[in-house]
Short mmCIF file of C-alpha atoms and ligand atoms in Angstrom, two decimals:
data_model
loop_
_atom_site.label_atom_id
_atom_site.label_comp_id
_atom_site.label_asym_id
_atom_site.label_seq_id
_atom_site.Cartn_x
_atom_site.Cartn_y
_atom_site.Cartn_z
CA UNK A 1 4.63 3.00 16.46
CA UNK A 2 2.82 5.74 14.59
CA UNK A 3 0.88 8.25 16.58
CA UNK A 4 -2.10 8.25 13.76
CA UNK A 5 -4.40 5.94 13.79
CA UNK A 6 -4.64 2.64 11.55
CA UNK A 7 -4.92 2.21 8.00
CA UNK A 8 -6.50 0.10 5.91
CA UNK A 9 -6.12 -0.29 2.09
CA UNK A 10 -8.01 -2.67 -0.38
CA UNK A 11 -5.80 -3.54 -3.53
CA UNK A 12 -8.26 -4.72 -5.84
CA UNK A 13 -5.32 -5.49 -8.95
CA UNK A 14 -7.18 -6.39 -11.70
CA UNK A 15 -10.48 -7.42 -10.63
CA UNK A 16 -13.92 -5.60 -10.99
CA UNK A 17 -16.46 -4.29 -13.36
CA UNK A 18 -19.01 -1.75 -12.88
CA UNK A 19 -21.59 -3.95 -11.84
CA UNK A 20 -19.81 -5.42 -9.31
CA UNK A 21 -17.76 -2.66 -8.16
CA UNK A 22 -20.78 -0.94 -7.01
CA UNK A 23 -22.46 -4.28 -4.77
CA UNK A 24 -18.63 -4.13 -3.52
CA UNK A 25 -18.64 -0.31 -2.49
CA UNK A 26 -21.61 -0.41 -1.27
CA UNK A 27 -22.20 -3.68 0.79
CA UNK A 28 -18.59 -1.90 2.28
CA UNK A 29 -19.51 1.21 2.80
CA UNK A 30 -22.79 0.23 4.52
CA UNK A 31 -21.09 -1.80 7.12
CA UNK A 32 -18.33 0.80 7.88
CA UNK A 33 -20.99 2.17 11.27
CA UNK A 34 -18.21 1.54 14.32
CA UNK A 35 -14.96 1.63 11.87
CA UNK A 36 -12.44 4.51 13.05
CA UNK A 37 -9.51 3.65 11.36
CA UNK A 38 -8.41 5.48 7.84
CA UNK A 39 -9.56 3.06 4.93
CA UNK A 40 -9.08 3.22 1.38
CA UNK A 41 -9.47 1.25 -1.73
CA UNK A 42 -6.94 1.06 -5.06
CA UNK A 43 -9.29 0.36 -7.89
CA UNK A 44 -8.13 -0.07 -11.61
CA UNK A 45 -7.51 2.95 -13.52
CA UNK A 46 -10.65 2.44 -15.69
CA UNK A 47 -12.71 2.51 -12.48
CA UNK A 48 -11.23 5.18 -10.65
CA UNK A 49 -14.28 7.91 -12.12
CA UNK A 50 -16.79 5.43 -10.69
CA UNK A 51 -15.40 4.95 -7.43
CA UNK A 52 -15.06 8.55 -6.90
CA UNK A 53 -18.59 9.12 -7.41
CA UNK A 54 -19.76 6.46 -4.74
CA UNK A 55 -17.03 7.00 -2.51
CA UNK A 56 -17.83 11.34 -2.36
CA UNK A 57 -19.26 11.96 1.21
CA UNK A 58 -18.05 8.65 2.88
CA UNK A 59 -14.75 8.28 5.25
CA UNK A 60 -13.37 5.95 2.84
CA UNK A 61 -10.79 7.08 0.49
CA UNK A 62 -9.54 6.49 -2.94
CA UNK A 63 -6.78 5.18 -4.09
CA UNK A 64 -4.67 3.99 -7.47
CA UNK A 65 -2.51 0.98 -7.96
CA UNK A 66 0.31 2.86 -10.30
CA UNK A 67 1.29 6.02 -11.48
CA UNK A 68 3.51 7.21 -14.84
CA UNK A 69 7.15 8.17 -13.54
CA UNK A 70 6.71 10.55 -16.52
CA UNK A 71 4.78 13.72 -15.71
CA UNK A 72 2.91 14.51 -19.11
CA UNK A 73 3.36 13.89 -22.68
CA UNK A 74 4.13 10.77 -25.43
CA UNK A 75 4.14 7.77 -22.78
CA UNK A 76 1.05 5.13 -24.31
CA UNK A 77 -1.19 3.31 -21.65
CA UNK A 78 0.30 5.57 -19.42
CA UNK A 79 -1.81 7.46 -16.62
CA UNK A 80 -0.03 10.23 -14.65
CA UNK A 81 -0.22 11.92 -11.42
CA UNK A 82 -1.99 15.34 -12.16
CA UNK A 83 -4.34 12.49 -13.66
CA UNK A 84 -5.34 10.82 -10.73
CA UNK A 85 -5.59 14.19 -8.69
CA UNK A 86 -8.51 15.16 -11.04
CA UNK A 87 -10.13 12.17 -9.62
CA UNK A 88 -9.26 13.01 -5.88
CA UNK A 89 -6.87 10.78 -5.33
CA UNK A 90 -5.52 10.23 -1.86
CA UNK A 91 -3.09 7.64 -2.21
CA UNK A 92 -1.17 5.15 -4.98
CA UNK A 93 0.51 2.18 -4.98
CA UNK A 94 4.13 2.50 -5.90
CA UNK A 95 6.37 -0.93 -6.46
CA UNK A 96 4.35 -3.52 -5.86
CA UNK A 97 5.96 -6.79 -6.35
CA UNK A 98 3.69 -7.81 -9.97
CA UNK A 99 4.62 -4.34 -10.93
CA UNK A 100 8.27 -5.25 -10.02
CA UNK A 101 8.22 -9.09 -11.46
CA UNK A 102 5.87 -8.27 -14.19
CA UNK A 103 7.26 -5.19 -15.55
CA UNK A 104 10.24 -4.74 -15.00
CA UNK A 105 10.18 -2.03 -12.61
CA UNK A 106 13.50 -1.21 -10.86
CA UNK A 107 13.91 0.53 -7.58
CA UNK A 108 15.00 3.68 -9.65
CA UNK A 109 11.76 3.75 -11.11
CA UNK A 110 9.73 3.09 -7.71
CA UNK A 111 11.36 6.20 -6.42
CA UNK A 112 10.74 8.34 -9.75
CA UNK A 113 7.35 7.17 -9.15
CA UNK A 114 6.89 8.27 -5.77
CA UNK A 115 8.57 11.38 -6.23
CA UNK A 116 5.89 12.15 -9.05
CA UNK A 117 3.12 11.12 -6.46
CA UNK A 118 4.39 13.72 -3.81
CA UNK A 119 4.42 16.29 -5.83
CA UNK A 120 0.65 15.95 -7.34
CA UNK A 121 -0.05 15.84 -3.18
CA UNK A 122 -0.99 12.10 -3.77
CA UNK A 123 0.50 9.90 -0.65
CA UNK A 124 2.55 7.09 -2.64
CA UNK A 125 2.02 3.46 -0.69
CA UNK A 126 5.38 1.93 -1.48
CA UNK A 127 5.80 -1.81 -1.61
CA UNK A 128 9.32 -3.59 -0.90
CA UNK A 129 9.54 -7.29 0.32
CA UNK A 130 11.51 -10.47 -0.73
CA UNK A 131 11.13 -13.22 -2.82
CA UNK A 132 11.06 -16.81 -1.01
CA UNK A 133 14.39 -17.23 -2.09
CA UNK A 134 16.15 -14.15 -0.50
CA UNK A 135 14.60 -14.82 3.10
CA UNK A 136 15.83 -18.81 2.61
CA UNK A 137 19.60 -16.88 1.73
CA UNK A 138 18.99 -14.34 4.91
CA UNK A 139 18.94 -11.38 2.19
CA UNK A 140 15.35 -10.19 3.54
CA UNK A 141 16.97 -7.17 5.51
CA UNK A 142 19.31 -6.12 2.62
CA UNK A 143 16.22 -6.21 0.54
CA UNK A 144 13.85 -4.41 1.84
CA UNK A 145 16.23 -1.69 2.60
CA UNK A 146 17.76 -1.22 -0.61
CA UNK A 147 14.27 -1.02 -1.74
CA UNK A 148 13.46 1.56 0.57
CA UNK A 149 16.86 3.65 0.58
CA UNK A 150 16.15 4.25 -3.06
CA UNK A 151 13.21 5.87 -2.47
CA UNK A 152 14.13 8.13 0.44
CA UNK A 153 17.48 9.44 -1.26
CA UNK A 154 15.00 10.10 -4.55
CA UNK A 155 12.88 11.83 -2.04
CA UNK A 156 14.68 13.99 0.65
CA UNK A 157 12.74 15.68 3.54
CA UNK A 158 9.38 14.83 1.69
CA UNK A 159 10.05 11.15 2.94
CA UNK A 160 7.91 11.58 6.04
CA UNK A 161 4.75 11.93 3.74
CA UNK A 162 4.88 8.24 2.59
CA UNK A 163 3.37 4.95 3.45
CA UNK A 164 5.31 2.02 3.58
CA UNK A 165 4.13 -1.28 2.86
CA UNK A 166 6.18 -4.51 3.69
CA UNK A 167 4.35 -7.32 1.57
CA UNK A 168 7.00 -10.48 1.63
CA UNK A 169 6.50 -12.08 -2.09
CA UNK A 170 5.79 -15.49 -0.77
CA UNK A 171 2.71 -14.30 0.96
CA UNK A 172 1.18 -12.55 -1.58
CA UNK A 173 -1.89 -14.31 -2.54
CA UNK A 174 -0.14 -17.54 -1.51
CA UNK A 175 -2.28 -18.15 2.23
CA UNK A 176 1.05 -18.02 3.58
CA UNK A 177 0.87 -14.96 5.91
CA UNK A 178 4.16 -13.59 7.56
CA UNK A 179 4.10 -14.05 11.58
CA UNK A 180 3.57 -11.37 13.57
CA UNK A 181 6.85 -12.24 14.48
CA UNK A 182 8.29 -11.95 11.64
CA UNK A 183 5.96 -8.97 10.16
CA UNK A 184 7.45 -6.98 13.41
CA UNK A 185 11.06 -7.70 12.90
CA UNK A 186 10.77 -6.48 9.22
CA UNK A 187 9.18 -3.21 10.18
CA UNK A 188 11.11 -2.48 12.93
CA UNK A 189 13.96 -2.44 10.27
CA UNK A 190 12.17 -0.15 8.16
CA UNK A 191 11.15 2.32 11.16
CA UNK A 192 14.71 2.19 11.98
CA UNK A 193 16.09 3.36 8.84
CA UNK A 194 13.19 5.75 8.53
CA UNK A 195 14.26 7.34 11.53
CA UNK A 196 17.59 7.41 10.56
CA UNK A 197 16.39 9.75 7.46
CA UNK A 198 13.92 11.90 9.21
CA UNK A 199 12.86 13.41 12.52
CA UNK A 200 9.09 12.36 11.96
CA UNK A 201 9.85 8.67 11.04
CA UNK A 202 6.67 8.43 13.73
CA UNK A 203 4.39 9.78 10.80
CA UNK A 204 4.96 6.96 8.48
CA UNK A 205 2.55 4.35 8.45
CA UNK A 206 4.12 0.59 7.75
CA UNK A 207 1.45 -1.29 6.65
CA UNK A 208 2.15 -5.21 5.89
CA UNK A 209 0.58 -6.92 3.09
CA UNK A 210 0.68 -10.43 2.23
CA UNK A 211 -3.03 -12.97 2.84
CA UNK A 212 -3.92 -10.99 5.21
CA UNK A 213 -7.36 -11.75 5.89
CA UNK A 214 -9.87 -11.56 8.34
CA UNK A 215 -9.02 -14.22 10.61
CA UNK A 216 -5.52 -13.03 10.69
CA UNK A 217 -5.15 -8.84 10.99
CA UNK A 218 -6.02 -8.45 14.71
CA UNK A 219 -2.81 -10.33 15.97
CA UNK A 220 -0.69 -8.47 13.20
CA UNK A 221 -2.42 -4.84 13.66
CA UNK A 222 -1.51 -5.66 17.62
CA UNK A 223 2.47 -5.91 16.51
CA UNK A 224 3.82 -2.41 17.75
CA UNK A 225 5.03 -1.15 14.10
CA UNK A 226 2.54 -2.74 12.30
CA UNK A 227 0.83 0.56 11.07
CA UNK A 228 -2.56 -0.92 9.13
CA UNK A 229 -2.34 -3.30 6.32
CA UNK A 230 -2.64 -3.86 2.43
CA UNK A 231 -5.28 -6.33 1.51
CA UNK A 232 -5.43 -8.05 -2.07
CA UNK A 233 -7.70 -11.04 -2.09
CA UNK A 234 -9.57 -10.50 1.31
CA UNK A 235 -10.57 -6.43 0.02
CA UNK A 236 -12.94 -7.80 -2.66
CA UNK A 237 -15.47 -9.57 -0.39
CA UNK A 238 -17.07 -6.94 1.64
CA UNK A 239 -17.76 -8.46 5.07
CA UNK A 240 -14.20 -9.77 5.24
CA UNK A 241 -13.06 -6.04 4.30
CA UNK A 242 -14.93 -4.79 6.97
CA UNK A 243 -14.39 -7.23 9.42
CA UNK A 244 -10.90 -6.08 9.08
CA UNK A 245 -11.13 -2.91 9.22
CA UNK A 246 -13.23 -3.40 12.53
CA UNK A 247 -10.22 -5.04 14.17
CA UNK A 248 -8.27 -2.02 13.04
CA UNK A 249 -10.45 0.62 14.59
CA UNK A 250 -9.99 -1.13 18.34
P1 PGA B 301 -3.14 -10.57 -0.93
O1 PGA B 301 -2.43 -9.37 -1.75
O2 PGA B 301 -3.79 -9.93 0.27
O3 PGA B 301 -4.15 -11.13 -1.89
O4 PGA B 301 -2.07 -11.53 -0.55
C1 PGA B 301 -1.80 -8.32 -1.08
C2 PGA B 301 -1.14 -7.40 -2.09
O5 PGA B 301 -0.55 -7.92 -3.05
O6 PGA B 301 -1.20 -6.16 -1.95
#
């Protein structure tokens, strides 16, 4: 169990448009009276000027959904760290599971990744779960861990300045939502080997991602390491977003 306080982060992926990025941020940020958790949102790239501007002044913060593991320089399409700093970019999404599938993303490059995120003071969310296939074959510890042990051995002392978020590939966007149960046993892993690798394993927030929605967060926010969450589909429809973020902040 962390000592800070919950947090919530919307992953929009690849959704939005101006129009409707503003009736999101605002119908959001207009319901966020009562909400003491830490929130943020991971917009697309193109969006993340836009979002800054609305989101200047409120307690919600900004996030991105990747990051160059390059720092500057001949990489096309690519948008770096320093990058999303000039926006005020609080935290990015490292090795999420389309980033992994999709494109090809290895656990070498999740860790580059997050390294480059530290060190433009950006907090890097990263994502590690397992495909439907690896829990059925009892691999989902192994998993997750080699997925995480990558990025602390990349990362050294700096590890304590991460989030963690446990999204199980089977859940994602599926309505399949882990257990508690199960969301528990998986972070208590991660905790464990966190705290094997530093002192202040307690600062790391383990958020788990994977439909949840607003019927479902209160009875996994009330598992002992489950830290906040990471919300796809349910962070694009406002009162659902804040309905969540409500049962965080109790
Ligand atoms: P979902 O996505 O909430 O739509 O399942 C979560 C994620 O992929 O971060």
């Amino acid at each position: 169990m962390t000592m800070n306080s919950k947090l919530m982060v919307g992953n929009w992926k690849m959704n939005g448009s101006l129009a409707a990025n503003a009736s999101l941020l605002s119908d959001t940020l207009s319901g966020l009276g009562g909400v003491s958790c830490r929130a943020a949102v991971c917009v697309p790239a193109p969006y993340l000027a836009q979002a800054h501007s609305l989101l200047t002044g409120s307690s919600m913060a900004l996030g991105a959904q990747d990051v160059s593991a390059h720092e500057s320089g001949a990489y096309t399409g690519e948008v770096s760290a320093n990058m999303l700093r000039d926006f005020a970019v609080r935290y990015v999404i490292v090795g999420h599971s389309e980033r992994r599938q999709y494109h090809g993303e290895t656990d070498a490059v999740v860790a580059t990744k997050a390294q480059r995120a530290l060190a433009a003071g950006i907090t890097p969310i990263v994502c590690v779960g397992e495909s439907l296939a690896e829990r059925e074959a009892g691999q989902t510890e192994v998993v997750v861990k080699r997925q995480l042990a990558a990025v602390i051995h990349a990362n050294g002392h700096c590890i304590s300045e991460i989030v963690v978020a446990y999204e199980p590939i089977w859940a994602i966007g599926t309505g399949l939502t882990a257990t508690p149960e199960q969301a528990q046993a998986v972070h208590a892993v991660l905790r464990a080997q966190l705290q094997a690798a530093t002192a202040h394993a307690d600062r790391v927030s383990i958020l788990y991602g994977g439909s949840m929605n607003a019927a479902n967060a209160a009875s996994l926010l009330a598992q002992p390491d489950v830290d906040g969450g990471l919300i796809g589909g349910a962070s694009l429809k406002a009162p659902d977003f804040v309905s969540m973020l409500k049962a965080a902040s109790r």
